[in-house]
Amino acid sequence: MESCPSVKNILLLDSEGNRVAVKYYSDDWPTNSSKEAFEKSVFTKTQKTNARTEAEIAMFENNIVIYKFAQDLHFFVTGGDDENELIISTVLQGFFDAVNLLLRGNVDKKEALENLDLILLCLDEIVDGGIILETDSNVIAGKVASHSVDSGAPLSEQTISQALATAREHLTRSLLNV
Amino acid sequence: MAQFVKKDDDRDEEAEYSPFLGIEKGAVLQDARVFNDPQLDSRRCSQVITKLLYLLNQGETFTKVEATEVFFAVTKLFQSKDIGLRRMVYLIIKELSPSSDEVIIVTSSLMKDMNSKTDVYRANAIRVLCRITDGTLLTQIERYLKQAIVDKNPVVASAALVSGIHLLQTNPEIVKRWSNEVQEAVQSRAALVQFHALALLHQIRQNDRLAVSKLVTSLTRGTVRSPLAQCLLIRYASQVIRESSMNNQSGDRPFYDYLEGCLRHKAEMVIFEAARAITELNGVTSRELTPAITVLQLFLSSSKPVLRFAAVRTLNKVAMTHPMAVTNCNIDMESLISDQNRSIATLAITSLLKTGNESGVDRLMKQITNFMSDIADEFKIVVVDAIRSLCLKFPLKYRSLMNFLSNILREEGGFEYKKAIVDSIVILIRDIPDAKESGLLHLCEFIEDCEFTYLSTQILHFLGVEGPKTSDPSKYIRYIYNRVILENATVRASAVSTLAKFGAMVDSLKPRIFILLRRCLYDNDDEVRDRATLYLNTLGGDGSVVETEKDVKDFLFGSLDIPLVNLETSLKNYEPTEEHFDISSVPKEVKSQPLAEKKSAGKKPTALGAPPAAPTSTVDAYEKLLSSIPEFSTFGQLFKSSAPVELTEAETEYAVNVVKHIFDKHVVFQYNCTNTIPEQLLENVVVVVDASEAEEFAEVATKPLKALPYDTPGQTFVAFEKPEGVPAVGRFSNVLKFIVKEVDPSTGEAEEDGVEDEYQLEDSEIVAADYMLKVGVSNFRNAWESLGPDFERIDEYGLGPRESLSEAVNAVVNLLGMQPCEGTEVVAANSRSHSCLLSGVYIGNVKVLVRLSFGVDSSKEVAMKLAVRSEDESVSDAIHEIVAN
């Protein structure tokens, strides 16, 4: 263990195991079908567990997977089996909380897909090529939100987007006060 | 019917509502044309990029043409000043991973962004550019990257450092030039910049032990700002500890205080990293362990599953080596047995199995049985391993443990899991005599319904070894013959061999076995028929109840003491002639394996005992070389060639090493010489050997080397006669003599006249180990038993104070020059005693087996018991003499 802590993948799946957004950083799953097989096995094995209040942990194919659920969204972060579990857990928590901030507490699949750009930017700010960039959810959400302030709404209707824009301003203000 | 359809529709709409509903690649690619609009609608462009990213994320792939088109369109978007859109552009460029000729298009835009006043642009442009760049481009932007590393904006600095970590894999020579900037960034006040800088600096310096050690020393005294950086530092500190402990056994462990201090850090991540590092220290003492175990124990009762898991997994590992240290946690472990998280429960139970006492076994077994079906195969293997060691610890409990193993063997499971169970049963059968009969029957039942050919054949082989020695061998025949009827050719062939073993070992069964074997003569597979024919003929085909001759048994079932690779090379070299292939001509020497191979082989010790594969040997080459020299052609069969021994220091004028070739009546020294001076040509090179300290040797021949030009190695030989078959030892002093001629370096021509000169070499030695061939045996126990106690010699020796147990083991192994078997040359860290199994062939083709038992006391005083078995009394004594001297 002399290496830098690393993340093998971050998965955001829905309540049926379908992808909302996923990002792989390791060559362990070279093809799309091997990725899907991994997601399926992780999803089915963890489906029945209660990971809503505290993050849960499981091992798959010599990997540690730490996960947490919110409504119909399942968040997973995978690391190698000799990785420090608590580091991986911190990454998951950072991702989970940042998404919560960015979706203003409406953490569900519909909201996540409507703001997929935010989710993707969020993933991009947390881990770069397997190396942890940032784990503080406020900082992550701050970076993502600030980028989108003047970009208008993503995919939803204009009227909603205006409402969101004010909400975002509110959010960034609150972040600045932190 | 209509109702149903409607219902389905409703539900679909409800559940599947998504902004991406009905999205199609073709349509999105069409949409991407908006990127080319003269008046960019940045909101719409962002939407289209999001859709493209969504498609990629769902596993959709773009053809080369499509990807190129999208990429070119995207590059137009750099005109827009919209920050949000620019971020999406960065994202999609990374996802499209353009080819190098495409990269050029965006390079200038990205370089402009890298020098922008907007921090967001700088940070992201660096990450994108470094992701898609190649070596040539990197040199152009290197200057900016160095600046970025020390940028006052932490996001920019981190982006540059993380990119550096990635680039170090592909362009190490460039990234290594940044170490001054990286060093500066390590002192950064921004927490994560320090973390990234530390990671990069360590990777740049990882091969320089001293630098790593200095880095760790300075940082453990300084300020570390983030838990992540602290974790890194703990890892690097334990690396320094690991590497320094090799040189320095005495005194306090460096940095232990630092690790212990981290146990009081406020971040759980750091506490855990430190605790884990302490438990993994080489030869950790129980005093060092205690504080780490205490914090892990606290984690066991945490409300967070991740913490409980991390703690119990680490304690579980500690329990393997230091069960006593973990017993304090047993009460907490007990409460984890009912943990919601099955992984935690499994780890808790297996730790308890390792630390618990005999009385608790039955209760724990009951609990395990309850949830065995709920857990993943990996954990089942953990449980199986724990059960096996438990059974070896408490042999009296074998009945319930064996039952448990046989039950889980019947249930569903993958190959690795089943193999672990079978291996465990095999080990129990070997080590607990009472468990043999029931264990064998469990295995028999398993192969009745086993889908893994590998396991079936292994079990059949094992049955053939152990089955005939049981009280009622006949009861296994049914299971074995069923294989011949029901299974694939590989299993059938091995079933035939097993049957034959029963026939050979159990005389009363012979007639019945012969009937079964004859039926196999009509099998539709060649191998099965061949085996049946071979066995029927060699065992005496009339099927009468007679005792099988010993040499037939040896031929059929004795272990093949020739490395398979050597046999393969010899067979490849054999040309079909009148003369039959002679197996005794195959060299028996096992050449040491390259390190990488050893590692992979050592990873998974096979309980069923496969002989380690040996790579091709250089013996053939030596043999050819020597037989081509007329003076030596009468010496007969080469017994052994040693590894080259250097007789000069490195970097001297002339480099000489010697290879010792041992024959029955002769010894030949082969001196490999290299002339490292370009201005010299050596002629008439000989080595003058003074054998006055080697009384039994007499010089018989010398073969000088005519010329030794610069940098072209050549050989000269000296041969000695020695008493036949006697392992004579002695010391030889060597002087290199030659005529040296000056060479004009410009023309390469040597002068006519030379000067006689000599050069003192180091002494060479013939030692007892030179008469020993390293020849492994596949199953030491069987080989040991088959040699019998007739010529067994046992004695005890005190080896005096030694640096470590493993050093003592290595010293004895090297002294005897024998092949360690079954991985027993490896001494478990921290153990107080060790047994080592060695095998070899002594000069005169005498097979020798050695059992060494070592013990060490607190003052590092090592005692050794040496048991030798061989085919010759005098050889057994000779081995003892080697050690006694």
JSON list of N, CA and C in Angstrom, two decimals, chain A residues 1-3 19 22-23 55-57 61 81-87 90 113 124-125 128-129 131-134 147 153-155 158, chain B residues 17 20 43 47 57-59 84 87 94-95 120 127 165-166 192 196 235-236 239 242 268-269 272-273 276 305 309-310 313 341 378:
[
{"chain": "A", "resi": 1, "resn": "MET", "atom": "N", "xyz": [0.83, -1.21, 0.00]},
{"chain": "A", "resi": 1, "resn": "MET", "atom": "CA", "xyz": [0.00, 0.00, 0.00]},
{"chain": "A", "resi": 1, "resn": "MET", "atom": "C", "xyz": [0.86, 1.25, 0.00]},
{"chain": "A", "resi": 2, "resn": "GLU", "atom": "N", "xyz": [1.48, 1.55, -1.12]},
{"chain": "A", "resi": 2, "resn": "GLU", "atom": "CA", "xyz": [2.22, 2.80, -1.17]},
{"chain": "A", "resi": 2, "resn": "GLU", "atom": "C", "xyz": [1.54, 3.75, -2.12]},
{"chain": "A", "resi": 3, "resn": "SER", "atom": "N", "xyz": [0.43, 3.28, -2.71]},
{"chain": "A", "resi": 3, "resn": "SER", "atom": "CA", "xyz": [-0.13, 4.07, -3.78]},
{"chain": "A", "resi": 3, "resn": "SER", "atom": "C", "xyz": [-1.11, 5.08, -3.24]},
{"chain": "A", "resi": 19, "resn": "ARG", "atom": "N", "xyz": [-28.86, 2.79, -15.63]},
{"chain": "A", "resi": 19, "resn": "ARG", "atom": "CA", "xyz": [-27.93, 3.89, -15.44]},
{"chain": "A", "resi": 19, "resn": "ARG", "atom": "C", "xyz": [-28.63, 5.23, -15.45]},
{"chain": "A", "resi": 22, "resn": "VAL", "atom": "N", "xyz": [-22.90, 7.08, -14.95]},
{"chain": "A", "resi": 22, "resn": "VAL", "atom": "CA", "xyz": [-21.82, 6.25, -14.40]},
{"chain": "A", "resi": 22, "resn": "VAL", "atom": "C", "xyz": [-20.51, 6.78, -14.92]},
{"chain": "A", "resi": 23, "resn": "LYS", "atom": "N", "xyz": [-19.45, 6.52, -14.16]},
{"chain": "A", "resi": 23, "resn": "LYS", "atom": "CA", "xyz": [-18.13, 6.94, -14.61]},
{"chain": "A", "resi": 23, "resn": "LYS", "atom": "C", "xyz": [-17.13, 5.88, -14.13]},
{"chain": "A", "resi": 55, "resn": "ALA", "atom": "N", "xyz": [-24.46, 4.95, 4.99]},
{"chain": "A", "resi": 55, "resn": "ALA", "atom": "CA", "xyz": [-23.90, 4.25, 3.84]},
{"chain": "A", "resi": 55, "resn": "ALA", "atom": "C", "xyz": [-23.61, 2.82, 4.22]},
{"chain": "A", "resi": 56, "resn": "GLU", "atom": "N", "xyz": [-23.83, 1.90, 3.29]},
{"chain": "A", "resi": 56, "resn": "GLU", "atom": "CA", "xyz": [-23.54, 0.49, 3.53]},
{"chain": "A", "resi": 56, "resn": "GLU", "atom": "C", "xyz": [-22.32, 0.07, 2.72]},
{"chain": "A", "resi": 57, "resn": "ILE", "atom": "N", "xyz": [-21.86, -1.14, 2.98]},
{"chain": "A", "resi": 57, "resn": "ILE", "atom": "CA", "xyz": [-20.64, -1.58, 2.31]},
{"chain": "A", "resi": 57, "resn": "ILE", "atom": "C", "xyz": [-20.78, -3.05, 1.92]},
{"chain": "A", "resi": 61, "resn": "GLU", "atom": "N", "xyz": [-16.12, -9.14, -6.34]},
{"chain": "A", "resi": 61, "resn": "GLU", "atom": "CA", "xyz": [-14.98, -9.40, -7.23]},
{"chain": "A", "resi": 61, "resn": "GLU", "atom": "C", "xyz": [-13.74, -8.66, -6.75]},
{"chain": "A", "resi": 81, "resn": "ASP", "atom": "N", "xyz": [-9.79, -3.74, -3.17]},
{"chain": "A", "resi": 81, "resn": "ASP", "atom": "CA", "xyz": [-10.11, -4.36, -1.89]},
{"chain": "A", "resi": 81, "resn": "ASP", "atom": "C", "xyz": [-9.11, -4.04, -0.79]},
{"chain": "A", "resi": 82, "resn": "ASP", "atom": "N", "xyz": [-7.95, -3.46, -1.13]},
{"chain": "A", "resi": 82, "resn": "ASP", "atom": "CA", "xyz": [-7.09, -3.06, -0.02]},
{"chain": "A", "resi": 82, "resn": "ASP", "atom": "C", "xyz": [-7.14, -1.55, 0.21]},
{"chain": "A", "resi": 83, "resn": "GLU", "atom": "N", "xyz": [-8.14, -0.92, -0.37]},
{"chain": "A", "resi": 83, "resn": "GLU", "atom": "CA", "xyz": [-8.29, 0.52, -0.15]},
{"chain": "A", "resi": 83, "resn": "GLU", "atom": "C", "xyz": [-8.89, 0.76, 1.23]},
{"chain": "A", "resi": 84, "resn": "ASN", "atom": "N", "xyz": [-8.56, 1.91, 1.79]},
{"chain": "A", "resi": 84, "resn": "ASN", "atom": "CA", "xyz": [-9.13, 2.33, 3.07]},
{"chain": "A", "resi": 84, "resn": "ASN", "atom": "C", "xyz": [-10.62, 2.59, 2.85]},
{"chain": "A", "resi": 85, "resn": "GLU", "atom": "N", "xyz": [-11.46, 1.81, 3.53]},
{"chain": "A", "resi": 85, "resn": "GLU", "atom": "CA", "xyz": [-12.90, 1.90, 3.33]},
{"chain": "A", "resi": 85, "resn": "GLU", "atom": "C", "xyz": [-13.42, 3.30, 3.61]},
{"chain": "A", "resi": 86, "resn": "LEU", "atom": "N", "xyz": [-12.80, 3.94, 4.59]},
{"chain": "A", "resi": 86, "resn": "LEU", "atom": "CA", "xyz": [-13.34, 5.24, 5.00]},
{"chain": "A", "resi": 86, "resn": "LEU", "atom": "C", "xyz": [-13.05, 6.32, 3.97]},
{"chain": "A", "resi": 87, "resn": "ILE", "atom": "N", "xyz": [-11.98, 6.14, 3.19]},
{"chain": "A", "resi": 87, "resn": "ILE", "atom": "CA", "xyz": [-11.70, 7.10, 2.12]},
{"chain": "A", "resi": 87, "resn": "ILE", "atom": "C", "xyz": [-12.77, 6.99, 1.05]},
{"chain": "A", "resi": 90, "resn": "THR", "atom": "N", "xyz": [-15.89, 8.49, 2.18]},
{"chain": "A", "resi": 90, "resn": "THR", "atom": "CA", "xyz": [-15.89, 9.95, 2.13]},
{"chain": "A", "resi": 90, "resn": "THR", "atom": "C", "xyz": [-16.24, 10.45, 0.73]},
{"chain": "A", "resi": 113, "resn": "LEU", "atom": "N", "xyz": [-32.29, 13.31, -13.86]},
{"chain": "A", "resi": 113, "resn": "LEU", "atom": "CA", "xyz": [-32.19, 13.29, -15.32]},
{"chain": "A", "resi": 113, "resn": "LEU", "atom": "C", "xyz": [-32.42, 14.69, -15.90]},
{"chain": "A", "resi": 124, "resn": "ASP", "atom": "N", "xyz": [-17.36, 15.02, -12.51]},
{"chain": "A", "resi": 124, "resn": "ASP", "atom": "CA", "xyz": [-16.09, 15.51, -13.04]},
{"chain": "A", "resi": 124, "resn": "ASP", "atom": "C", "xyz": [-15.29, 16.26, -11.98]},
{"chain": "A", "resi": 125, "resn": "GLU", "atom": "N", "xyz": [-15.99, 16.88, -11.04]},
{"chain": "A", "resi": 125, "resn": "GLU", "atom": "CA", "xyz": [-15.29, 17.64, -10.00]},
{"chain": "A", "resi": 125, "resn": "GLU", "atom": "C", "xyz": [-14.84, 16.78, -8.83]},
{"chain": "A", "resi": 128, "resn": "ASP", "atom": "N", "xyz": [-10.82, 12.66, -10.76]},
{"chain": "A", "resi": 128, "resn": "ASP", "atom": "CA", "xyz": [-10.22, 12.80, -12.09]},
{"chain": "A", "resi": 128, "resn": "ASP", "atom": "C", "xyz": [-9.35, 11.58, -12.35]},
{"chain": "A", "resi": 129, "resn": "GLY", "atom": "N", "xyz": [-9.77, 10.76, -13.31]},
{"chain": "A", "resi": 129, "resn": "GLY", "atom": "CA", "xyz": [-8.98, 9.58, -13.65]},
{"chain": "A", "resi": 129, "resn": "GLY", "atom": "C", "xyz": [-8.67, 8.70, -12.45]},
{"chain": "A", "resi": 131, "resn": "ILE", "atom": "N", "xyz": [-8.28, 9.61, -9.35]},
{"chain": "A", "resi": 131, "resn": "ILE", "atom": "CA", "xyz": [-7.69, 10.33, -8.22]},
{"chain": "A", "resi": 131, "resn": "ILE", "atom": "C", "xyz": [-8.70, 11.32, -7.65]},
{"chain": "A", "resi": 132, "resn": "ILE", "atom": "N", "xyz": [-8.78, 11.30, -6.33]},
{"chain": "A", "resi": 132, "resn": "ILE", "atom": "CA", "xyz": [-9.79, 12.12, -5.67]},
{"chain": "A", "resi": 132, "resn": "ILE", "atom": "C", "xyz": [-9.43, 13.59, -5.80]},
{"chain": "A", "resi": 133, "resn": "LEU", "atom": "N", "xyz": [-10.36, 14.39, -6.39]},
{"chain": "A", "resi": 133, "resn": "LEU", "atom": "CA", "xyz": [-10.10, 15.82, -6.54]},
{"chain": "A", "resi": 133, "resn": "LEU", "atom": "C", "xyz": [-10.61, 16.59, -5.34]},
{"chain": "A", "resi": 134, "resn": "GLU", "atom": "N", "xyz": [-11.79, 16.24, -4.90]},
{"chain": "A", "resi": 134, "resn": "GLU", "atom": "CA", "xyz": [-12.44, 17.03, -3.84]},
{"chain": "A", "resi": 134, "resn": "GLU", "atom": "C", "xyz": [-13.49, 16.15, -3.19]},
{"chain": "A", "resi": 147, "resn": "HIS", "atom": "N", "xyz": [-20.63, 27.41, -12.24]},
{"chain": "A", "resi": 147, "resn": "HIS", "atom": "CA", "xyz": [-20.44, 27.31, -13.69]},
{"chain": "A", "resi": 147, "resn": "HIS", "atom": "C", "xyz": [-21.75, 27.47, -14.44]},
{"chain": "A", "resi": 153, "resn": "ALA", "atom": "N", "xyz": [-31.40, 27.23, -17.78]},
{"chain": "A", "resi": 153, "resn": "ALA", "atom": "CA", "xyz": [-31.80, 25.89, -17.36]},
{"chain": "A", "resi": 153, "resn": "ALA", "atom": "C", "xyz": [-31.26, 24.85, -18.32]},
{"chain": "A", "resi": 154, "resn": "PRO", "atom": "N", "xyz": [-31.12, 23.65, -17.86]},
{"chain": "A", "resi": 154, "resn": "PRO", "atom": "CA", "xyz": [-30.65, 22.61, -18.76]},
{"chain": "A", "resi": 154, "resn": "PRO", "atom": "C", "xyz": [-31.72, 22.12, -19.71]},
{"chain": "A", "resi": 155, "resn": "LEU", "atom": "N", "xyz": [-32.50, 21.17, -19.31]},
{"chain": "A", "resi": 155, "resn": "LEU", "atom": "CA", "xyz": [-33.40, 20.55, -20.28]},
{"chain": "A", "resi": 155, "resn": "LEU", "atom": "C", "xyz": [-34.86, 20.83, -19.99]},
{"chain": "A", "resi": 158, "resn": "GLN", "atom": "N", "xyz": [-38.70, 26.36, -19.78]},
{"chain": "A", "resi": 158, "resn": "GLN", "atom": "CA", "xyz": [-38.13, 27.67, -19.48]},
{"chain": "A", "resi": 158, "resn": "GLN", "atom": "C", "xyz": [-38.63, 28.22, -18.15]},
{"chain": "B", "resi": 17, "resn": "TYR", "atom": "N", "xyz": [-40.99, 8.27, -17.20]},
{"chain": "B", "resi": 17, "resn": "TYR", "atom": "CA", "xyz": [-40.89, 9.65, -17.62]},
{"chain": "B", "resi": 17, "resn": "TYR", "atom": "C", "xyz": [-39.45, 10.11, -17.50]},
{"chain": "B", "resi": 20, "resn": "PHE", "atom": "N", "xyz": [-35.15, 12.18, -21.52]},
{"chain": "B", "resi": 20, "resn": "PHE", "atom": "CA", "xyz": [-34.45, 11.50, -22.61]},
{"chain": "B", "resi": 20, "resn": "PHE", "atom": "C", "xyz": [-35.31, 10.41, -23.23]},
{"chain": "B", "resi": 43, "resn": "ARG", "atom": "N", "xyz": [-27.78, 27.92, -24.60]},
{"chain": "B", "resi": 43, "resn": "ARG", "atom": "CA", "xyz": [-28.62, 27.02, -23.81]},
{"chain": "B", "resi": 43, "resn": "ARG", "atom": "C", "xyz": [-28.93, 25.76, -24.62]},
{"chain": "B", "resi": 47, "resn": "GLN", "atom": "N", "xyz": [-27.81, 21.78, -24.03]},
{"chain": "B", "resi": 47, "resn": "GLN", "atom": "CA", "xyz": [-28.76, 20.65, -24.02]},
{"chain": "B", "resi": 47, "resn": "GLN", "atom": "C", "xyz": [-28.31, 19.53, -24.94]},
{"chain": "B", "resi": 57, "resn": "ASN", "atom": "N", "xyz": [-22.98, 7.80, -22.01]},
{"chain": "B", "resi": 57, "resn": "ASN", "atom": "CA", "xyz": [-23.07, 7.22, -20.69]},
{"chain": "B", "resi": 57, "resn": "ASN", "atom": "C", "xyz": [-23.90, 5.95, -20.66]},
{"chain": "B", "resi": 58, "resn": "GLN", "atom": "N", "xyz": [-24.88, 5.89, -21.56]},
{"chain": "B", "resi": 58, "resn": "GLN", "atom": "CA", "xyz": [-25.71, 4.68, -21.61]},
{"chain": "B", "resi": 58, "resn": "GLN", "atom": "C", "xyz": [-25.02, 3.55, -22.36]},
{"chain": "B", "resi": 59, "resn": "GLY", "atom": "N", "xyz": [-23.82, 3.80, -22.85]},
{"chain": "B", "resi": 59, "resn": "GLY", "atom": "CA", "xyz": [-23.08, 2.72, -23.50]},
{"chain": "B", "resi": 59, "resn": "GLY", "atom": "C", "xyz": [-23.18, 2.78, -25.02]},
{"chain": "B", "resi": 84, "resn": "GLY", "atom": "N", "xyz": [-20.97, 28.12, -18.57]},
{"chain": "B", "resi": 84, "resn": "GLY", "atom": "CA", "xyz": [-21.62, 26.81, -18.44]},
{"chain": "B", "resi": 84, "resn": "GLY", "atom": "C", "xyz": [-21.42, 25.97, -19.68]},
{"chain": "B", "resi": 87, "resn": "ARG", "atom": "N", "xyz": [-17.94, 24.60, -19.95]},
{"chain": "B", "resi": 87, "resn": "ARG", "atom": "CA", "xyz": [-17.70, 23.43, -19.10]},
{"chain": "B", "resi": 87, "resn": "ARG", "atom": "C", "xyz": [-18.22, 22.16, -19.77]},
{"chain": "B", "resi": 94, "resn": "LYS", "atom": "N", "xyz": [-13.34, 15.45, -23.43]},
{"chain": "B", "resi": 94, "resn": "LYS", "atom": "CA", "xyz": [-12.71, 14.34, -22.70]},
{"chain": "B", "resi": 94, "resn": "LYS", "atom": "C", "xyz": [-13.37, 13.00, -23.05]},
{"chain": "B", "resi": 95, "resn": "GLU", "atom": "N", "xyz": [-14.71, 13.03, -23.18]},
{"chain": "B", "resi": 95, "resn": "GLU", "atom": "CA", "xyz": [-15.41, 11.78, -23.46]},
{"chain": "B", "resi": 95, "resn": "GLU", "atom": "C", "xyz": [-15.13, 11.28, -24.87]},
{"chain": "B", "resi": 120, "resn": "VAL", "atom": "N", "xyz": [-11.70, 29.03, -13.40]},
{"chain": "B", "resi": 120, "resn": "VAL", "atom": "CA", "xyz": [-12.42, 27.84, -13.83]},
{"chain": "B", "resi": 120, "resn": "VAL", "atom": "C", "xyz": [-11.90, 27.35, -15.18]},
{"chain": "B", "resi": 127, "resn": "ARG", "atom": "N", "xyz": [-6.80, 20.18, -17.25]},
{"chain": "B", "resi": 127, "resn": "ARG", "atom": "CA", "xyz": [-7.20, 18.78, -17.14]},
{"chain": "B", "resi": 127, "resn": "ARG", "atom": "C", "xyz": [-7.54, 18.18, -18.50]},
{"chain": "B", "resi": 165, "resn": "ILE", "atom": "N", "xyz": [0.18, 13.52, -12.16]},
{"chain": "B", "resi": 165, "resn": "ILE", "atom": "CA", "xyz": [0.15, 12.12, -11.71]},
{"chain": "B", "resi": 165, "resn": "ILE", "atom": "C", "xyz": [-0.20, 11.20, -12.87]},
{"chain": "B", "resi": 166, "resn": "HIS", "atom": "N", "xyz": [-1.18, 11.62, -13.69]},
{"chain": "B", "resi": 166, "resn": "HIS", "atom": "CA", "xyz": [-1.55, 10.78, -14.84]},
{"chain": "B", "resi": 166, "resn": "HIS", "atom": "C", "xyz": [-0.43, 10.75, -15.88]},
{"chain": "B", "resi": 192, "resn": "LEU", "atom": "N", "xyz": [-6.05, 20.32, -0.19]},
{"chain": "B", "resi": 192, "resn": "LEU", "atom": "CA", "xyz": [-6.01, 19.30, -1.23]},
{"chain": "B", "resi": 192, "resn": "LEU", "atom": "C", "xyz": [-4.82, 19.45, -2.16]},
{"chain": "B", "resi": 196, "resn": "HIS", "atom": "N", "xyz": [-2.43, 16.41, -3.29]},
{"chain": "B", "resi": 196, "resn": "HIS", "atom": "CA", "xyz": [-2.06, 16.04, -4.66]},
{"chain": "B", "resi": 196, "resn": "HIS", "atom": "C", "xyz": [-0.57, 16.17, -4.88]},
{"chain": "B", "resi": 235, "resn": "ARG", "atom": "N", "xyz": [0.89, 5.91, 4.72]},
{"chain": "B", "resi": 235, "resn": "ARG", "atom": "CA", "xyz": [1.32, 4.85, 3.79]},
{"chain": "B", "resi": 235, "resn": "ARG", "atom": "C", "xyz": [2.80, 4.96, 3.49]},
{"chain": "B", "resi": 236, "resn": "TYR", "atom": "N", "xyz": [3.27, 6.19, 3.25]},
{"chain": "B", "resi": 236, "resn": "TYR", "atom": "CA", "xyz": [4.68, 6.34, 2.91]},
{"chain": "B", "resi": 236, "resn": "TYR", "atom": "C", "xyz": [5.56, 6.02, 4.12]},
{"chain": "B", "resi": 239, "resn": "GLN", "atom": "N", "xyz": [5.95, 2.43, 4.45]},
{"chain": "B", "resi": 239, "resn": "GLN", "atom": "CA", "xyz": [6.89, 1.94, 3.44]},
{"chain": "B", "resi": 239, "resn": "GLN", "atom": "C", "xyz": [8.32, 2.13, 3.95]},
{"chain": "B", "resi": 242, "resn": "ARG", "atom": "N", "xyz": [9.05, -0.40, 6.57]},
{"chain": "B", "resi": 242, "resn": "ARG", "atom": "CA", "xyz": [9.23, -1.74, 6.01]},
{"chain": "B", "resi": 242, "resn": "ARG", "atom": "C", "xyz": [10.63, -1.89, 5.43]},
{"chain": "B", "resi": 268, "resn": "GLU", "atom": "N", "xyz": [-11.71, 10.04, 11.27]},
{"chain": "B", "resi": 268, "resn": "GLU", "atom": "CA", "xyz": [-11.76, 8.56, 11.38]},
{"chain": "B", "resi": 268, "resn": "GLU", "atom": "C", "xyz": [-10.92, 7.89, 10.30]},
{"chain": "B", "resi": 269, "resn": "MET", "atom": "N", "xyz": [-10.93, 8.52, 9.13]},
{"chain": "B", "resi": 269, "resn": "MET", "atom": "CA", "xyz": [-10.17, 7.99, 8.00]},
{"chain": "B", "resi": 269, "resn": "MET", "atom": "C", "xyz": [-8.69, 7.82, 8.38]},
{"chain": "B", "resi": 272, "resn": "PHE", "atom": "N", "xyz": [-8.15, 5.14, 11.20]},
{"chain": "B", "resi": 272, "resn": "PHE", "atom": "CA", "xyz": [-8.20, 3.79, 10.66]},
{"chain": "B", "resi": 272, "resn": "PHE", "atom": "C", "xyz": [-6.96, 3.46, 9.84]},
{"chain": "B", "resi": 273, "resn": "GLU", "atom": "N", "xyz": [-6.54, 4.40, 9.01]},
{"chain": "B", "resi": 273, "resn": "GLU", "atom": "CA", "xyz": [-5.34, 4.17, 8.18]},
{"chain": "B", "resi": 273, "resn": "GLU", "atom": "C", "xyz": [-4.14, 3.85, 9.09]},
{"chain": "B", "resi": 276, "resn": "ARG", "atom": "N", "xyz": [-4.53, 0.40, 10.75]},
{"chain": "B", "resi": 276, "resn": "ARG", "atom": "CA", "xyz": [-4.28, -0.67, 9.80]},
{"chain": "B", "resi": 276, "resn": "ARG", "atom": "C", "xyz": [-2.78, -0.77, 9.51]},
{"chain": "B", "resi": 305, "resn": "PRO", "atom": "N", "xyz": [-22.08, 1.36, 9.34]},
{"chain": "B", "resi": 305, "resn": "PRO", "atom": "CA", "xyz": [-21.66, 0.03, 8.85]},
{"chain": "B", "resi": 305, "resn": "PRO", "atom": "C", "xyz": [-20.25, 0.05, 8.25]},
{"chain": "B", "resi": 309, "resn": "PHE", "atom": "N", "xyz": [-17.36, -2.45, 9.33]},
{"chain": "B", "resi": 309, "resn": "PHE", "atom": "CA", "xyz": [-16.78, -3.35, 8.35]},
{"chain": "B", "resi": 309, "resn": "PHE", "atom": "C", "xyz": [-15.27, -3.19, 8.31]},
{"chain": "B", "resi": 310, "resn": "ALA", "atom": "N", "xyz": [-14.83, -1.95, 8.22]},
{"chain": "B", "resi": 310, "resn": "ALA", "atom": "CA", "xyz": [-13.38, -1.70, 8.12]},
{"chain": "B", "resi": 310, "resn": "ALA", "atom": "C", "xyz": [-12.67, -2.29, 9.33]},
{"chain": "B", "resi": 313, "resn": "ARG", "atom": "N", "xyz": [-12.82, -6.20, 9.41]},
{"chain": "B", "resi": 313, "resn": "ARG", "atom": "CA", "xyz": [-11.99, -6.80, 8.37]},
{"chain": "B", "resi": 313, "resn": "ARG", "atom": "C", "xyz": [-10.52, -6.76, 8.78]},
{"chain": "B", "resi": 341, "resn": "ASN", "atom": "N", "xyz": [-25.64, -6.33, 8.13]},
{"chain": "B", "resi": 341, "resn": "ASN", "atom": "CA", "xyz": [-24.75, -6.48, 6.99]},
{"chain": "B", "resi": 341, "resn": "ASN", "atom": "C", "xyz": [-24.06, -7.83, 7.07]},
{"chain": "B", "resi": 378, "resn": "GLU", "atom": "N", "xyz": [-16.99, -15.11, -2.23]},
{"chain": "B", "resi": 378, "resn": "GLU", "atom": "CA", "xyz": [-15.71, -14.67, -1.64]},
{"chain": "B", "resi": 378, "resn": "GLU", "atom": "C", "xyz": [-15.72, -14.90, -0.13]}
]
